[in-house]
Coordinates of C-alpha atoms and ligand atoms in Angstrom, one line a residue:
X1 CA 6.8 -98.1 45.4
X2 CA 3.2 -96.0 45.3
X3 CA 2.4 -95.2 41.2
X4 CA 0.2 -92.2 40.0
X5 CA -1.7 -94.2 37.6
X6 CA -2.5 -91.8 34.5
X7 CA -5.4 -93.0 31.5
X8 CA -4.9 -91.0 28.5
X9 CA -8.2 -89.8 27.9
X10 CA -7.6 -88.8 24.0
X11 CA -9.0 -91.5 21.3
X12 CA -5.6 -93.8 20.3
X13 CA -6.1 -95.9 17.0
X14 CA -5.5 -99.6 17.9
X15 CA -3.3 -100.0 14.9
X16 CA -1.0 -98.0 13.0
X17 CA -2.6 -99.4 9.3
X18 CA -5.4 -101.6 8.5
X19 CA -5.4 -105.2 7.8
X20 CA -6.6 -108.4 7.9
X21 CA -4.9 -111.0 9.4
X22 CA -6.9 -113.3 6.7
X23 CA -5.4 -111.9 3.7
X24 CA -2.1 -111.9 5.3
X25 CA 1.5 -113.9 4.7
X26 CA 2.1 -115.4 8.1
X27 CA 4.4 -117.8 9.9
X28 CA 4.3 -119.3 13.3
X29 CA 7.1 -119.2 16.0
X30 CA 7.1 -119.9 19.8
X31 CA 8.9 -116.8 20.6
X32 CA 9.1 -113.4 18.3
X33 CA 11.5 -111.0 20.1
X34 CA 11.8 -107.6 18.5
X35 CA 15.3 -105.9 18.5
X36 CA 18.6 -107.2 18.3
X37 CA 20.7 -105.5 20.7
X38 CA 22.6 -107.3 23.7
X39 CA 18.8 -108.3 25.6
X40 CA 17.3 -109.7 22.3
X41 CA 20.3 -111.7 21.3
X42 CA 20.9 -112.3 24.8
X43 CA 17.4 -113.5 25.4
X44 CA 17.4 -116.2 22.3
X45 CA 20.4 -117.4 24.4
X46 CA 19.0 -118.0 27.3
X47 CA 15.7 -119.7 25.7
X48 CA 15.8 -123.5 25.6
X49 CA 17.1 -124.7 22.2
X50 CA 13.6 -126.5 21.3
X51 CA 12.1 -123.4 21.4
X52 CA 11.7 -122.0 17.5
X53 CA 12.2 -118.0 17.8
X54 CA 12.7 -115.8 15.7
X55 CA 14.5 -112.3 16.0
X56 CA 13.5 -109.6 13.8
X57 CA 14.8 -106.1 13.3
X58 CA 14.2 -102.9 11.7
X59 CA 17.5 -102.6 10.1
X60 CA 20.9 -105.2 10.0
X61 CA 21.1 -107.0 13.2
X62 CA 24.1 -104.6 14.0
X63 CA 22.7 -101.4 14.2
X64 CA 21.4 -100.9 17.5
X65 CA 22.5 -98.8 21.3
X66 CA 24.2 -101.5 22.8
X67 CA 26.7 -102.0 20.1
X68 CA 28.1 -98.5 20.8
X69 CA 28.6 -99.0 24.4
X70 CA 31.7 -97.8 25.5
X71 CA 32.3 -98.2 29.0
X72 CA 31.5 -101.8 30.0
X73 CA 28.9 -103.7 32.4
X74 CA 29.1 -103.5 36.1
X75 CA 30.2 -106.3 38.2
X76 CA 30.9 -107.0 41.7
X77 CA 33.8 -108.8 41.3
X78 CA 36.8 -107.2 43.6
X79 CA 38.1 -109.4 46.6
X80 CA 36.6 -105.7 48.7
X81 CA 33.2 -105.4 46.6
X82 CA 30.1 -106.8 46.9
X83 CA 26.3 -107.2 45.7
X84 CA 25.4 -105.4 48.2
X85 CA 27.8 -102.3 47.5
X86 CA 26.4 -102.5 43.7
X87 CA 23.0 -102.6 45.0
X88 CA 23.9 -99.5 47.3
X89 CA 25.3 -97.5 44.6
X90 CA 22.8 -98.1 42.0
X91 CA 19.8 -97.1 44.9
X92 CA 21.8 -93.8 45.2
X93 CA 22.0 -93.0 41.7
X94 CA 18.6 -93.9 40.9
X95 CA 17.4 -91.1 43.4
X96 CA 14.7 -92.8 45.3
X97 CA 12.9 -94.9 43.0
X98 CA 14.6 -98.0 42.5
X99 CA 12.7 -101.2 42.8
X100 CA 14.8 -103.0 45.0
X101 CA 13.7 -106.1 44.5
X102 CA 14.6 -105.7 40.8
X103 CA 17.6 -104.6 41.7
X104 CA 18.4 -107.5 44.0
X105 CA 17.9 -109.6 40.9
X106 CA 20.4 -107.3 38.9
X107 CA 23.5 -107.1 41.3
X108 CA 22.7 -110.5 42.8
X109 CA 22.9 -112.2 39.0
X110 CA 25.5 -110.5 37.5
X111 CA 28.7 -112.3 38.0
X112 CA 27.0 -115.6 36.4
X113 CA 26.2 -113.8 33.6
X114 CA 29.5 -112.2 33.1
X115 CA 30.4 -116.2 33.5
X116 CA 28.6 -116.4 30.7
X117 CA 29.8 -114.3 28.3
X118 CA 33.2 -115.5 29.2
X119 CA 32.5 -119.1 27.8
X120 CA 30.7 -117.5 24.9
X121 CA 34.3 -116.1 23.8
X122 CA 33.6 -112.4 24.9
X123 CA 37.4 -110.9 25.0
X124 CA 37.2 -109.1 28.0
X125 CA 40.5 -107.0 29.0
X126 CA 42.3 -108.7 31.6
X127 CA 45.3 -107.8 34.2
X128 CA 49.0 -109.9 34.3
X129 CA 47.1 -112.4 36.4
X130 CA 44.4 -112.8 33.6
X131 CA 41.5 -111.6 36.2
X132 CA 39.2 -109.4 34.3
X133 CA 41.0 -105.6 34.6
X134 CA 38.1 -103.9 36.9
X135 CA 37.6 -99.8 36.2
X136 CA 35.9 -97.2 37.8
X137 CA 32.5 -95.0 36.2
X138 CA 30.1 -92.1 37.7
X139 CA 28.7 -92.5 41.5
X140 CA 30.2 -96.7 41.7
X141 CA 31.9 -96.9 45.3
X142 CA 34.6 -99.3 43.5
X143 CA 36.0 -100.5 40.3
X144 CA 34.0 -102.8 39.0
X145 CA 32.9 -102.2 35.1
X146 CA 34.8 -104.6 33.4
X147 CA 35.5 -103.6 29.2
X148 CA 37.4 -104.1 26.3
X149 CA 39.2 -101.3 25.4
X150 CA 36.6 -98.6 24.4
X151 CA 34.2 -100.9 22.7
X152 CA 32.7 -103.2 24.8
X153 CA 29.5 -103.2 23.7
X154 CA 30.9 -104.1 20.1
X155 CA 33.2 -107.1 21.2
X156 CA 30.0 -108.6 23.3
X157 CA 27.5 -108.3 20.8
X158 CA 29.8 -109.6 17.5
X159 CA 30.3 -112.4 19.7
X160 CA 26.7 -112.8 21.3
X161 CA 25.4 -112.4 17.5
X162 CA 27.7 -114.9 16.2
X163 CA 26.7 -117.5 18.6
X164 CA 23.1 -117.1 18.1
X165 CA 23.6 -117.0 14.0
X166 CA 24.9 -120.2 14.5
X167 CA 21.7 -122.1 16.5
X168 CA 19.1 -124.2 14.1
X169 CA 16.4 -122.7 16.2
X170 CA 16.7 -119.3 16.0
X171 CA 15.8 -117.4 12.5
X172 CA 16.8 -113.8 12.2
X173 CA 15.0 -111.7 9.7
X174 CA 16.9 -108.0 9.1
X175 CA 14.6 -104.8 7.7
X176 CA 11.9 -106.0 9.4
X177 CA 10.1 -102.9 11.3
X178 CA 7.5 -104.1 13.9
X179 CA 4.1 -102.0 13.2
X180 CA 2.3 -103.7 16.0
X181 CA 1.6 -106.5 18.3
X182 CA -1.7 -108.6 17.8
X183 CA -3.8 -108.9 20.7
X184 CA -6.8 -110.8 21.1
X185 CA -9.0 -111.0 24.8
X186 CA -5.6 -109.3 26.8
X187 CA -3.7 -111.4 25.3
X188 CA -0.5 -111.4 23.2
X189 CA -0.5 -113.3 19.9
X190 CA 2.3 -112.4 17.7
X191 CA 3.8 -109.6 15.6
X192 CA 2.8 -107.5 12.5
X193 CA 5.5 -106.6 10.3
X194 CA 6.0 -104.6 7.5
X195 CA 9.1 -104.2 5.3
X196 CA 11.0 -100.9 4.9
X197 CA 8.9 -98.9 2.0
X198 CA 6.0 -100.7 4.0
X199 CA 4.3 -102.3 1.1
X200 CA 4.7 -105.8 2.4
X201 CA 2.6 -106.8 5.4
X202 CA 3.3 -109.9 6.9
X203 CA 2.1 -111.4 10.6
X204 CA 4.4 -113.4 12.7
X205 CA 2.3 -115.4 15.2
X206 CA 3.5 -116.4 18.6
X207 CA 2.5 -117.0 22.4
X208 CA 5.3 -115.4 23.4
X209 CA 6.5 -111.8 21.9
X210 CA 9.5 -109.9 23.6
X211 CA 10.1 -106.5 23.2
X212 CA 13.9 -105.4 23.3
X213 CA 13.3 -102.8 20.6
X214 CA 15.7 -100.1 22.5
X215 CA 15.0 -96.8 24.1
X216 CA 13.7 -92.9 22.5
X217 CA 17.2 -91.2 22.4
X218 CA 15.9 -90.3 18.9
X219 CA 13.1 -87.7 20.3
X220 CA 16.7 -85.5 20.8
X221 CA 18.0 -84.1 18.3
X222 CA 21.4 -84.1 20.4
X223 CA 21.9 -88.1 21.0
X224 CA 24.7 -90.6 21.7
X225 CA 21.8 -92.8 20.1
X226 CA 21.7 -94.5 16.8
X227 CA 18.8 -93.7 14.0
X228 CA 17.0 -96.6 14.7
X229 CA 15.7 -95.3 18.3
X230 CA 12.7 -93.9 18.1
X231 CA 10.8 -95.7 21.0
X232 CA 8.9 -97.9 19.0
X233 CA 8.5 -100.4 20.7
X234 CA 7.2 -98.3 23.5
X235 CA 4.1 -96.9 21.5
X236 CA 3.4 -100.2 20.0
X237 CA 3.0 -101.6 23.9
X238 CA 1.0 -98.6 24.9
X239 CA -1.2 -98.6 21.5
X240 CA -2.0 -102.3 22.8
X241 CA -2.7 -101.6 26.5
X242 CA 0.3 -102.0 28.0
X243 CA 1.7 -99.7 31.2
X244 CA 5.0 -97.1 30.8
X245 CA 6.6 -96.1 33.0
X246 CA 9.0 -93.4 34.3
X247 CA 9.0 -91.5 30.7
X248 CA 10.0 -88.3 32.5
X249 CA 13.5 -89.4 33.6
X250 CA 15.9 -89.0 30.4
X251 CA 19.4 -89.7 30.9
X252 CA 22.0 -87.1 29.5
X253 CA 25.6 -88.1 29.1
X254 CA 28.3 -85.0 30.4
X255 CA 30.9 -85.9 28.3
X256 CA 30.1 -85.8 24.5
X257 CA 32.2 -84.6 22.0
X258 CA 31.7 -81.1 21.0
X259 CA 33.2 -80.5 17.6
X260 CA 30.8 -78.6 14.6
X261 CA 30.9 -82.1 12.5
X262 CA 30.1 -84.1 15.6
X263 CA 27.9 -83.9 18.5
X264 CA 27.1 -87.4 18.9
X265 CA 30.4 -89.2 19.7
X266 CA 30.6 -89.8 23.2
X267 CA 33.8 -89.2 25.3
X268 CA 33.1 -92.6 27.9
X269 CA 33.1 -92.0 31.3
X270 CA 35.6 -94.8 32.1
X271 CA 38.1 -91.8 31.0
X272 CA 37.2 -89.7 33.7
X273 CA 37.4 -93.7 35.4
X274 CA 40.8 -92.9 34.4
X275 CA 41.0 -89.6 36.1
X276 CA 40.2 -87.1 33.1
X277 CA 39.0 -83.8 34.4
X278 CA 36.5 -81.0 34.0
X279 CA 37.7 -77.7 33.4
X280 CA 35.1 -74.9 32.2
X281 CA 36.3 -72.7 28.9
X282 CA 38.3 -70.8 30.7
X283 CA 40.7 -73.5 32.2
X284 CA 39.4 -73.7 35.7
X285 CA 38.5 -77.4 37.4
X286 CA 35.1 -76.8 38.6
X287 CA 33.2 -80.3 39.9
X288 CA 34.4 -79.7 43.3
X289 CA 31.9 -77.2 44.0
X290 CA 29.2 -79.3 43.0
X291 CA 30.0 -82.8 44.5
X292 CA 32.0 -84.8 47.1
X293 CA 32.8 -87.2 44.2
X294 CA 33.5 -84.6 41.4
X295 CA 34.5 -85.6 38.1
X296 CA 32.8 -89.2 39.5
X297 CA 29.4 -88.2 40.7
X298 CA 26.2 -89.2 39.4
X299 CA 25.7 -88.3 35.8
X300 CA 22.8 -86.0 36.6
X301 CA 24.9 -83.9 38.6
X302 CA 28.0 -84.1 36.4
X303 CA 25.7 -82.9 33.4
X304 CA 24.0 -79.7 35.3
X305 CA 27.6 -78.7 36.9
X306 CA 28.8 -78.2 33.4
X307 CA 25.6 -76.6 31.8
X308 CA 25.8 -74.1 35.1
X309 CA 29.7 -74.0 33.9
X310 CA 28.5 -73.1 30.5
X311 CA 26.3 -70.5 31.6
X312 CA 28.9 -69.0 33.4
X313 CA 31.1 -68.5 31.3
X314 CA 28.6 -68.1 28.1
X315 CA 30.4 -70.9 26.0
X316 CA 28.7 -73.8 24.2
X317 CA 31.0 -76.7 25.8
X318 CA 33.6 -77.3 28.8
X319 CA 36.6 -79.4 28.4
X320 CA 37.7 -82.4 29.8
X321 CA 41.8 -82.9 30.1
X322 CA 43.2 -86.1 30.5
X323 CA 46.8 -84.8 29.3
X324 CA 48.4 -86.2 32.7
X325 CA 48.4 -89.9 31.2
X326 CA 51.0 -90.2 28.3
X327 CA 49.8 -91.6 24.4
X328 CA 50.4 -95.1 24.8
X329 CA 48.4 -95.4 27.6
X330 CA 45.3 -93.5 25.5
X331 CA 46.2 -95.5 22.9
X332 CA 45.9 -98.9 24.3
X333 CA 42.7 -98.4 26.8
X334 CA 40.7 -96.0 24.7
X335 CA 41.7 -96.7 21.0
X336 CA 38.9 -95.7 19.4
X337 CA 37.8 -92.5 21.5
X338 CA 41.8 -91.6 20.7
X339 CA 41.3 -92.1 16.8
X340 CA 37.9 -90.4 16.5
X341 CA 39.2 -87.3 18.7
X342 CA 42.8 -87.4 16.6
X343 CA 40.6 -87.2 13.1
X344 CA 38.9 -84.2 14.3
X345 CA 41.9 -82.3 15.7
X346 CA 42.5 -83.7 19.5
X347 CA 45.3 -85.5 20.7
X348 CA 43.7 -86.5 23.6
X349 CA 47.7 -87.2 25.5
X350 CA 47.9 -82.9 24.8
X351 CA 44.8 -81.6 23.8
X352 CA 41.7 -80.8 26.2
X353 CA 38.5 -82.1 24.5
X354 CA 35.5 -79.8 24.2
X355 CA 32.9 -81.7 25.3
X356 CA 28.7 -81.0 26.2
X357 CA 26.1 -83.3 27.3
X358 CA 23.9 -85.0 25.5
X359 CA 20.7 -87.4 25.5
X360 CA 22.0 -90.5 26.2
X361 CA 19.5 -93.1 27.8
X362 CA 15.9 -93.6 28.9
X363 CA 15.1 -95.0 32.0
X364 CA 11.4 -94.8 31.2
X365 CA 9.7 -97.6 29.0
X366 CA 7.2 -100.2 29.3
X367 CA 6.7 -100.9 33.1
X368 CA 7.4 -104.9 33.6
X369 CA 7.9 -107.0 37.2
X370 CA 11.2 -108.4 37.5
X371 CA 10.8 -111.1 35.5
X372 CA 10.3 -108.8 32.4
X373 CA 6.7 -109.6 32.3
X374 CA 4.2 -106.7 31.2
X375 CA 0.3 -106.7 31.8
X376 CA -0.4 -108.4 29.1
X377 CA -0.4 -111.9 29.0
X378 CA 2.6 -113.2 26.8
X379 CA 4.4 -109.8 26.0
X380 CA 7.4 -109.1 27.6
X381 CA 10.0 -106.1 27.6
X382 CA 13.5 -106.3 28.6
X383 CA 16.9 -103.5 28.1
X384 CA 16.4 -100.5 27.4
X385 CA 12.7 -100.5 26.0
X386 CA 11.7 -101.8 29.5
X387 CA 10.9 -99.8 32.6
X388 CA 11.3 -103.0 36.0
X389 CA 12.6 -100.1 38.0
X390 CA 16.4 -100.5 38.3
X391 CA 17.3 -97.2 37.2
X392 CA 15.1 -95.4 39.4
X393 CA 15.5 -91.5 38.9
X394 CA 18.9 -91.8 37.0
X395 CA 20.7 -95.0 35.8
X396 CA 24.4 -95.7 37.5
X397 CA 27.2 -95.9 34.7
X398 CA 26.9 -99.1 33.2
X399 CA 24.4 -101.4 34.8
X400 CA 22.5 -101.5 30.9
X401 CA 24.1 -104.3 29.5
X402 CA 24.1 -106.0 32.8
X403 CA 20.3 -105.1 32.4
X404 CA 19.6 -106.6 29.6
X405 CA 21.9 -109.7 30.1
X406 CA 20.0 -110.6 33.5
X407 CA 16.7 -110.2 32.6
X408 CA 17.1 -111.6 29.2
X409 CA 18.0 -114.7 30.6
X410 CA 15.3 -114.3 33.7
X411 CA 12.6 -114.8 30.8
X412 CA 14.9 -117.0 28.7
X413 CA 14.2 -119.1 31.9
X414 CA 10.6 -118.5 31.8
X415 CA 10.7 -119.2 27.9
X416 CA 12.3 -123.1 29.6
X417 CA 10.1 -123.8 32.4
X418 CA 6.5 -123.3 30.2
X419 CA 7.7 -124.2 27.1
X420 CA 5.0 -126.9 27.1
X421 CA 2.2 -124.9 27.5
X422 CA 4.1 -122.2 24.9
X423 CA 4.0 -125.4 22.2
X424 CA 0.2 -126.1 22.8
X425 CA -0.2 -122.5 21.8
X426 CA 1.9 -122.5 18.8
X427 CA 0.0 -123.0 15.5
X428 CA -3.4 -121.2 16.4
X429 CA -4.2 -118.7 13.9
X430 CA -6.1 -116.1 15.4
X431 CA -8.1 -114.0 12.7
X432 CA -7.4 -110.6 13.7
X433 CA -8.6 -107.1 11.5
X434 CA -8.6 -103.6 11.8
X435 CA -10.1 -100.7 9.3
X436 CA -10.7 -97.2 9.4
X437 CA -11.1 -94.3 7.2
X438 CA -7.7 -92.7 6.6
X439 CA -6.7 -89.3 5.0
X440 CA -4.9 -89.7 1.6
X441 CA -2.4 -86.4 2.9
X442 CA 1.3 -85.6 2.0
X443 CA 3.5 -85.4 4.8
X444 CA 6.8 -84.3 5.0
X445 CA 7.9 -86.8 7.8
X446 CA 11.4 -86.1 7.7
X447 CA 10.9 -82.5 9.0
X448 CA 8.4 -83.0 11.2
X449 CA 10.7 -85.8 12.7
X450 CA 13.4 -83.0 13.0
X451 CA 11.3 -80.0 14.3
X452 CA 9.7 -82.9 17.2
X453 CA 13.5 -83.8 18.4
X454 CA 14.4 -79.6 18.3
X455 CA 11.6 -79.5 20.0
X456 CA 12.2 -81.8 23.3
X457 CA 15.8 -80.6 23.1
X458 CA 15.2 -77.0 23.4
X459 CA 12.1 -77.6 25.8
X460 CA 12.7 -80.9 27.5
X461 CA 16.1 -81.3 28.4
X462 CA 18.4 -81.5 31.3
X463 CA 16.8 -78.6 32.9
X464 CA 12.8 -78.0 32.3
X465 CA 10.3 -75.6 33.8
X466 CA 6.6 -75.3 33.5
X467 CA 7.1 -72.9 30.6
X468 CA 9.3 -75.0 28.6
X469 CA 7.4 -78.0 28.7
X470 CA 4.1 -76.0 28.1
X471 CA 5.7 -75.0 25.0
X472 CA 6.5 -78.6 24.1
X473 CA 2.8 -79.8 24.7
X474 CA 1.6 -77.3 22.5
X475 CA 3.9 -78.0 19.6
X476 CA 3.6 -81.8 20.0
X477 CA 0.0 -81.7 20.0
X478 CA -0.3 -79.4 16.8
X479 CA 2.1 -81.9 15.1
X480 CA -0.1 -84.8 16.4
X481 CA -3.3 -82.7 14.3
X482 CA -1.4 -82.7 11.7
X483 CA -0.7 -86.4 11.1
X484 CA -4.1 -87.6 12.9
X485 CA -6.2 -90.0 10.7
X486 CA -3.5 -89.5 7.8
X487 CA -2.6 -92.9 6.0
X488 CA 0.9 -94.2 6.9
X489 CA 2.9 -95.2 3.8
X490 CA 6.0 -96.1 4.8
X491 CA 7.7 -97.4 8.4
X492 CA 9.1 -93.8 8.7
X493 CA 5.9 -92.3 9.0
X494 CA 5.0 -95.0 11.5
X495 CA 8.3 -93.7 13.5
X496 CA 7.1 -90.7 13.1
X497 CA 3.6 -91.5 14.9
X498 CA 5.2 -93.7 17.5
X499 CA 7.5 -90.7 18.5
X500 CA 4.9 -88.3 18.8
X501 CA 3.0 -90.4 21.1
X502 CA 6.0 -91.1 23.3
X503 CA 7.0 -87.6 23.4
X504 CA 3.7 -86.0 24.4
X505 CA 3.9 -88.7 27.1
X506 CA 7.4 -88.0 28.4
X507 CA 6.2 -84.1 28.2
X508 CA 3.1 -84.6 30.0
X509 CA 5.1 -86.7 33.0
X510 CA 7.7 -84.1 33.2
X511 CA 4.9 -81.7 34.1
X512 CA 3.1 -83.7 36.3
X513 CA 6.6 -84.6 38.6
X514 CA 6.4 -80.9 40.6
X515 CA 10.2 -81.5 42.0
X516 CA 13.5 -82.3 40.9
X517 CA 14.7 -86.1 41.3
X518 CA 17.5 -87.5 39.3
X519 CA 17.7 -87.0 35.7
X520 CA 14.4 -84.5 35.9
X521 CA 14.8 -81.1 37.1
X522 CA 12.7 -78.7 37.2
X523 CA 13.9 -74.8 37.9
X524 CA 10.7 -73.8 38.6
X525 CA 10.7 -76.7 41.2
X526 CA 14.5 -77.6 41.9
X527 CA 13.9 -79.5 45.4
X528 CA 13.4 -83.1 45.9
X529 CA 9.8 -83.6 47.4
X530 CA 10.1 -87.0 48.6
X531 CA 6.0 -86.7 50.8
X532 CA 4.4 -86.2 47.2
X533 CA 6.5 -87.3 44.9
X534 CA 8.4 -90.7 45.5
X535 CA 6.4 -92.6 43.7
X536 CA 6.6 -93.9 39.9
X537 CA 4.2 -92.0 36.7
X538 CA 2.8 -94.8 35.1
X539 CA 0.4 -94.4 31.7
X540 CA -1.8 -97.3 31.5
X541 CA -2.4 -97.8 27.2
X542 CA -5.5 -99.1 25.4
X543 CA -8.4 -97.4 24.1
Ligands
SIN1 C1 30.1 -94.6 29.0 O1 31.0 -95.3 28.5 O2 30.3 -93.5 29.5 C2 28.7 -95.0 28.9 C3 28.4 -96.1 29.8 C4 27.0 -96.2 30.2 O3 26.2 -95.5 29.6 O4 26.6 -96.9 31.1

């Protein structure tokens, strides 16, 4: 696929703080991997078991995207499906700009991995025969997201988290917020750290770092996303050179629950897998008019239909009805979607839910080959903080755990074949510094972090146009005045900087893409222009 390579021509500081790695606390690993969601944890798996990593986190090793996960992963597996058919689907979803041999990797790999998890212990749901029970999600051709009830994501990472917590060589440190990797001549040498007021600097060397810090769900202020989502480790790649990616395309999820004391809670799409339908306020089924596959179509489309819906009828939410399938039914396959909508008012066996779109996912991060190797030489990126390409335009419904399970375990591999060369570079202490002149300023982070995420949800959402996201620039870069030179003091302040440099990025691609493609539209430019645009935005970092 052709790339528009951008260089940021404004001056980046290297480093978020100064220091000196002399004066430091340090300790020496082969393999630091930042974030502990299903590709981190997954990733330690797949290392060999004399490799000595360590995971570190910016809060307790639970709190992170993939343990909310709903839905389930994507798998081949019926007698009628295929790789190929996967491959197909996710292609058409990703509107264009899929890299297919990335996605090969994906489809072709995922039944071993699924293999996998089964002889971890992951409780999958299974039919009478015991074969795992196979649903159906957004623009798939078949059933093939296998799940445990509504909360897969939580069943495979307490058990992928439990088996790691139990190997000698792997060493998990919780409150631990990356500030930066340490490079030296292009070249990756570990991790500095800081703990959660930020007074305690400490560097953790090794030739191989791997970022699975997560996606930037938190520049919305609208998100299925946890706190902890901020795209860090995005702006610590780019602050050290490395290439993003696809920033522009942000995924937003149709069907989240739309209640005044909770706009986060998503509503999965395996219940529309379940044949849940959209109806606009006033009661009428709409999705036919908008796509052969209706309440199943790509979540791009399914999200627009019901903001046009909502326009049309000048509410704030549509509904989705799933009253044809009796309680116990609900009960059993979505227990936990059934609870949460019964504690705020909705039995889901009689009730329509009021649901809206939300952010949900980023398919932009920092651009890696299908190995989950970046540009820089022993820095990796894999899940949702990495950008290979298999999401294209628009991810399909659940190929992100599959994501982060195959590549995980494609560098996991990597992490086996050179861990020779990886142990000859263990116990070199590079003597890295940095130090400039900082403003002593009071800032109140905590707004500015709220007025950024109204900012790219009122300007930078599911539909954009020149004049919205002209609007964003200009706010983003005021706030980016406001903070510049100004001495961070604790880690949210570094959020805060990390989030303004991956907003004004995701800003400044969605002006650049002049057509609509998957999760970007434009109504200023609302047709595909596949001559001049299918090609990926890529922001090369560095000074
Ligand atoms: C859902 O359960 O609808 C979310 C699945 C996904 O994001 O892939």
């Amino acid at each position: 696929m052709q790339k528009l390579i951008q260089k940021d021509t404004a001056r980046h500081d290297r480093y978020l703080i100064n220091f000196d790695t002399n004066y430091l606390p340090c300790e020496f690993y082969d393999v630091v991997i930042i974030g502990s969601g299903i590709a981190g944890v997954y990733t330690a798996l797949s290392a060999p078991r004399n490799a000595k990593i360590l995971i570190i986190t910016k809060e307790a090793i639970e709190i992170n995207n993939s343990v909310l996960a709903q839905g389930g992963i994507a798998v081949s597996l019926d007698q009628k499906d295929s790789p190929e058919l996967h491959f197909k689907d996710t292609l058409y979803a990703g509107a264009g700009l899929c890299d297919e041999t990335a996605v090969n990797a994906l489809v072709n790999e995922a039944a071993e991995n699924i293999a996998t998890l089964c002889l971890y212990g992951v409780n999958f749901d299974r039919d009478e025969d015991r074969r795992l029970s196979l649903t159906r999600e957004g623009a798939h051709s078949m059933n093939r997201i296998i799940h445990t009830g509504d909360a897969t994501g939580k069943e495979v990472c307490d058990t992928l988290v439990n088996a790691v917590s139990a190997l000698e060589n792997v060493t998990i440190k919780e409150q631990t917020f990356a500030v930066d990797i340490l490079t030296e001549d292009g070249e990756c040498k570990g991790v500095l750290t800081a703990n959660e007021d930020g007074t305690e600097l400490k560097t953790y060397y090794a030739p191989v770092v791997v970022c699975a810090s997560g996606g930037y769900g938190r520049l919305y202020s609208k998100t299925t996303n946890p706190e902890v989502a901020t795209g860090d480790g995005a702006a610590i790649a780019y602050r050290a050179g490395a290439e993003l990616m696809d920033l522009e395309f942000v995924q937003f999820h149709p069907t989240v629950l739309y209640h005044p004391d909770n706009q986060s809670f998503l509503i999965s799409e395996a219940v529309r897998g379940e044949g849940a339908l959209l109806r606009n306020s006033r009661g009428e089924l709409f999705m036919e008019k908008y796509h052969p596959m209706k309440e199943l179509a790509p979540r791009d489309v399914v999200s627009r239909a019901i903001i046009q819906e909502m326009q049309k009828t000048g509410s704030n939410h549509v509904f989705l009805d799933i009253t044809h399938r009796d309680k116990k039914f609900l009960e059993h396959r979505f227990p936990m979607i059934y609870k949460t909508c019964l504690s705020y008012g909705f039995d889901m066996s009689k009730d329509f839910i009021p649901v809206a779109p939300s952010q949900h996912y980023s398919m932009g991060g920092i651009r890696t080959d299908e190995w989950g190797r970046t540009n820089i030489r022993g820095f990796y990126a894999v899940g949702e903080a990495a950008c290979n390409g298999i999401h294209g335009a628009n991810r399909l419904a659940s190929n992100s755990l599959l994501e982060g399970l195959v590549f995980g375990r494609r560098i996991g591999l990597q992490i086996k074949e050179n861990l020779n060369q990886i142990k000859l570079r263990e116990g070199f202490k590079p003597i890295i510094s940095y130090k400039r002149e900082w403003i002593d300023k009071k800032i109140d982070v905590a707004s500015m972090i709220s007025r950024l995420q109204n900012v790219m949800n009122q300007n930078v959402g599911i539909i954009r146009s020149k004049e919205s996201l002209c609007a964003a620039i200009d706010e983003i870069e005021e706030m980016k005045k406001e903070v510049d030179g100004v001495k961070v003091v604790h880690t949210q302040f570094m959020e805060l900087k990390n989030m303004l440099t991956l907003s004004s990025m995701v800003v400044k691609a969605a002006l650049m893409r002049e057509e609509s493609r998957g999760a970007h539209f434009r109504s200023d430019f609302p047709a595909t222009d596949d001559k001049n645009w299918r090609k990926n935005i890529v922001f090369v970092g560095g000074n």
